[in-house]
Amino acid sequence: MTTEARAALDALFAELGITPIAIEHPPVHTVEEALPFWSALEGVHTKNLLLKGAKGGLWLVCVPTDRRLDLKALAAHVGAKKFSFASGETLLEALGVVQGSVSPLALINDKANVVQLVLAKDMLAQPRITVHPLTNTATVSLTSDELVKVVTTTGHRPEIVDFDTLASA
């Protein structure tokens, strides 16, 4: 992450009148590493995966940390043939972040609008959601509405998925 990217994100928060609750912490690369720090922060904690479709296309999937994903069912739901995890190189190229720093806020770097965002319906029903602000040394808590507002301001239209019904489909 560049300081310019973080400054652009902070400017976007200011423009939208959003003041996230933020904490700084040592670098974390997995949900397990982050949990001790997140305990002090209000909100549904998320895991964020950049997935690549077998016939092209990129999807950023944001779900609660305890959600198990059926990638085959999700791929069928969004019209992808099959999903694989995007490489670190693809992640940096598409979202301008490294592994461990992925979040919907990184869509600010997707100027070409090539990444489709998928948000869990049950997560958006919660009052607050926590995500990384382009770096794995900080976490911010936003209201669900604030997160959606930031994402849509970047030109992305999130697809809201009910993973409970998806799993049984």
Protein backbone atom coordinates (compact mmCIF):
# COMPACT_ATOMS: atom_id res chain seq x y z
CA MET A 1 0.00 0.00 0.00
CA THR A 2 1.23 3.43 -0.83
CA THR A 3 0.78 6.42 1.40
CA GLU A 4 -1.04 8.02 -1.57
CA ALA A 5 -3.60 5.18 -1.58
CA ARG A 6 -4.18 5.52 2.17
CA ALA A 7 -4.48 9.29 1.81
CA ALA A 8 -7.04 8.78 -0.98
CA LEU A 9 -9.03 6.42 1.26
CA ASP A 10 -8.93 8.88 4.17
CA ALA A 11 -10.02 11.67 1.79
CA LEU A 12 -12.92 9.51 0.60
CA PHE A 13 -13.98 8.89 4.22
CA ALA A 14 -13.89 12.66 4.85
CA GLU A 15 -15.80 13.44 1.64
CA LEU A 16 -18.53 10.98 2.66
CA GLY A 17 -18.62 12.25 6.25
CA ILE A 18 -17.43 8.90 7.62
CA THR A 19 -15.29 8.66 10.74
CA PRO A 20 -14.35 5.01 11.17
CA ILE A 21 -13.39 3.58 14.54
CA ALA A 22 -9.78 2.52 13.96
CA ILE A 23 -7.10 0.54 15.74
CA GLU A 24 -3.45 0.03 14.88
CA HIS A 25 -1.78 -3.33 15.52
CA PRO A 26 1.24 -5.39 14.49
CA PRO A 27 1.06 -6.88 10.97
CA VAL A 28 -1.43 -9.77 10.75
CA HIS A 29 -1.68 -12.21 7.86
CA THR A 30 -4.54 -14.44 8.93
CA VAL A 31 -7.84 -14.11 10.75
CA GLU A 32 -6.35 -16.15 13.61
CA GLU A 33 -3.48 -13.71 14.02
CA ALA A 34 -5.87 -10.74 13.98
CA LEU A 35 -8.49 -12.00 16.44
CA PRO A 36 -6.69 -10.92 19.65
CA PHE A 37 -6.48 -7.34 18.35
CA TRP A 38 -9.99 -7.30 16.95
CA SER A 39 -11.54 -8.18 20.31
CA ALA A 40 -11.34 -4.48 21.23
CA LEU A 41 -13.16 -3.40 18.07
CA GLU A 42 -16.93 -3.45 17.64
CA GLY A 43 -18.24 -5.17 14.53
CA VAL A 44 -18.49 -8.37 12.54
CA HIS A 45 -14.95 -9.40 11.71
CA THR A 46 -14.42 -10.35 8.09
CA LYS A 47 -12.38 -12.58 5.87
CA ASN A 48 -11.85 -11.36 2.34
CA LEU A 49 -10.91 -13.54 -0.59
CA LEU A 50 -9.97 -12.52 -4.11
CA LEU A 51 -11.17 -15.31 -6.39
CA LYS A 52 -10.45 -15.83 -10.06
CA GLY A 53 -12.93 -17.43 -12.45
CA ALA A 54 -11.69 -20.28 -14.65
CA LYS A 55 -12.77 -18.32 -17.74
CA GLY A 56 -11.56 -14.98 -16.38
CA GLY A 57 -13.07 -12.43 -14.05
CA LEU A 58 -12.23 -11.51 -10.48
CA TRP A 59 -14.52 -11.59 -7.44
CA LEU A 60 -13.77 -10.14 -4.02
CA VAL A 61 -15.80 -12.09 -1.48
CA CYS A 62 -16.31 -10.57 1.97
CA VAL A 63 -17.91 -12.75 4.65
CA PRO A 64 -17.86 -13.10 8.45
CA THR A 65 -14.73 -14.88 9.68
CA ASP A 66 -16.68 -17.93 10.85
CA ARG A 67 -18.43 -18.45 7.49
CA ARG A 68 -17.46 -21.57 5.57
CA LEU A 69 -17.61 -21.05 1.83
CA ASP A 70 -18.83 -23.46 -0.81
CA LEU A 71 -16.78 -22.07 -3.68
CA LYS A 72 -18.46 -24.37 -6.22
CA ALA A 73 -21.95 -23.15 -5.26
CA LEU A 74 -20.78 -19.52 -5.18
CA ALA A 75 -19.15 -19.83 -8.62
CA ALA A 76 -22.38 -21.23 -10.06
CA HIS A 77 -24.39 -18.46 -8.37
CA VAL A 78 -22.31 -15.61 -9.82
CA GLY A 79 -21.91 -17.22 -13.24
CA ALA A 80 -18.28 -18.26 -12.99
CA LYS A 81 -17.28 -21.68 -14.26
CA LYS A 82 -15.00 -22.48 -11.34
CA PHE A 83 -13.08 -20.47 -8.75
CA SER A 84 -9.44 -20.52 -7.77
CA PHE A 85 -7.65 -18.18 -5.39
CA ALA A 86 -6.01 -15.24 -7.13
CA SER A 87 -2.24 -15.03 -6.87
CA GLY A 88 -0.46 -12.40 -4.81
CA GLU A 89 0.59 -10.78 -8.09
CA THR A 90 -3.03 -10.58 -9.31
CA LEU A 91 -4.09 -9.20 -5.93
CA LEU A 92 -1.49 -6.43 -6.11
CA GLU A 93 -2.32 -5.68 -9.74
CA ALA A 94 -6.12 -5.59 -9.30
CA LEU A 95 -6.51 -4.11 -5.81
CA GLY A 96 -3.13 -2.57 -4.98
CA VAL A 97 -2.78 -4.56 -1.74
CA VAL A 98 -0.83 -7.57 -0.55
CA GLN A 99 -2.14 -10.76 1.03
CA GLY A 100 -3.37 -10.09 4.54
CA SER A 101 -4.53 -6.57 3.63
CA VAL A 102 -7.47 -7.46 1.38
CA SER A 103 -10.80 -5.73 2.03
CA PRO A 104 -13.62 -4.06 0.12
CA LEU A 105 -11.88 -0.75 0.82
CA ALA A 106 -9.16 -1.83 -1.65
CA LEU A 107 -11.71 -1.34 -4.44
CA ILE A 108 -10.63 2.31 -4.33
CA ASN A 109 -7.58 1.05 -6.28
CA ASP A 110 -9.67 -0.83 -8.88
CA LYS A 111 -10.01 2.10 -11.27
CA ALA A 112 -10.81 -0.21 -14.22
CA ASN A 113 -13.67 -1.75 -12.23
CA VAL A 114 -12.58 -5.31 -13.03
CA VAL A 115 -13.35 -6.79 -9.60
CA GLN A 116 -16.91 -7.82 -8.71
CA LEU A 117 -17.69 -7.50 -4.99
CA VAL A 118 -19.73 -10.15 -3.19
CA LEU A 119 -20.95 -9.29 0.31
CA ALA A 120 -22.62 -11.71 2.73
CA LYS A 121 -26.22 -10.73 3.44
CA ASP A 122 -26.03 -11.79 7.10
CA MET A 123 -22.91 -9.65 7.59
CA LEU A 124 -24.63 -6.54 6.22
CA ALA A 125 -27.50 -7.11 8.66
CA GLN A 126 -25.09 -6.40 11.53
CA PRO A 127 -24.62 -2.84 12.84
CA ARG A 128 -20.85 -2.67 12.21
CA ILE A 129 -18.28 -4.45 10.05
CA THR A 130 -14.50 -4.47 10.49
CA VAL A 131 -12.06 -4.43 7.58
CA HIS A 132 -8.45 -3.49 6.87
CA PRO A 133 -7.84 0.01 5.47
CA LEU A 134 -5.42 -1.17 2.72
CA THR A 135 -2.89 -2.41 5.27
CA ASN A 136 -2.68 -5.32 7.68
CA THR A 137 -1.34 -3.08 10.47
CA ALA A 138 -4.72 -1.44 11.10
CA THR A 139 -8.39 -2.36 11.23
CA VAL A 140 -11.40 -0.06 10.95
CA SER A 141 -14.99 -0.51 12.05
CA LEU A 142 -17.65 0.97 9.77
CA THR A 143 -21.42 0.75 9.86
CA SER A 144 -22.84 -1.56 7.20
CA ASP A 145 -24.28 1.47 5.39
CA GLU A 146 -20.93 3.27 5.48
CA LEU A 147 -19.15 0.26 3.95
CA VAL A 148 -21.69 0.02 1.13
CA LYS A 149 -21.50 3.79 0.57
CA VAL A 150 -17.69 3.68 0.24
CA VAL A 151 -17.85 0.75 -2.18
CA THR A 152 -20.54 2.27 -4.39
CA THR A 153 -18.67 5.59 -4.46
CA THR A 154 -15.73 3.71 -6.03
CA GLY A 155 -18.08 2.68 -8.86
CA HIS A 156 -18.64 -0.89 -7.71
CA ARG A 157 -22.06 -2.49 -7.25
CA PRO A 158 -21.87 -5.16 -4.57
CA GLU A 159 -23.74 -8.38 -5.10
CA ILE A 160 -25.43 -9.31 -1.82
CA VAL A 161 -25.48 -13.08 -1.37
CA ASP A 162 -27.43 -15.10 1.19
CA PHE A 163 -24.86 -17.81 1.84
CA ASP A 164 -27.29 -19.78 4.02
CA THR A 165 -29.59 -20.46 1.07
CA LEU A 166 -26.66 -20.76 -1.34
CA ALA A 167 -25.22 -23.67 0.62
CA SER A 168 -28.48 -25.60 0.44
CA ALA A 169 -29.17 -24.82 -3.22
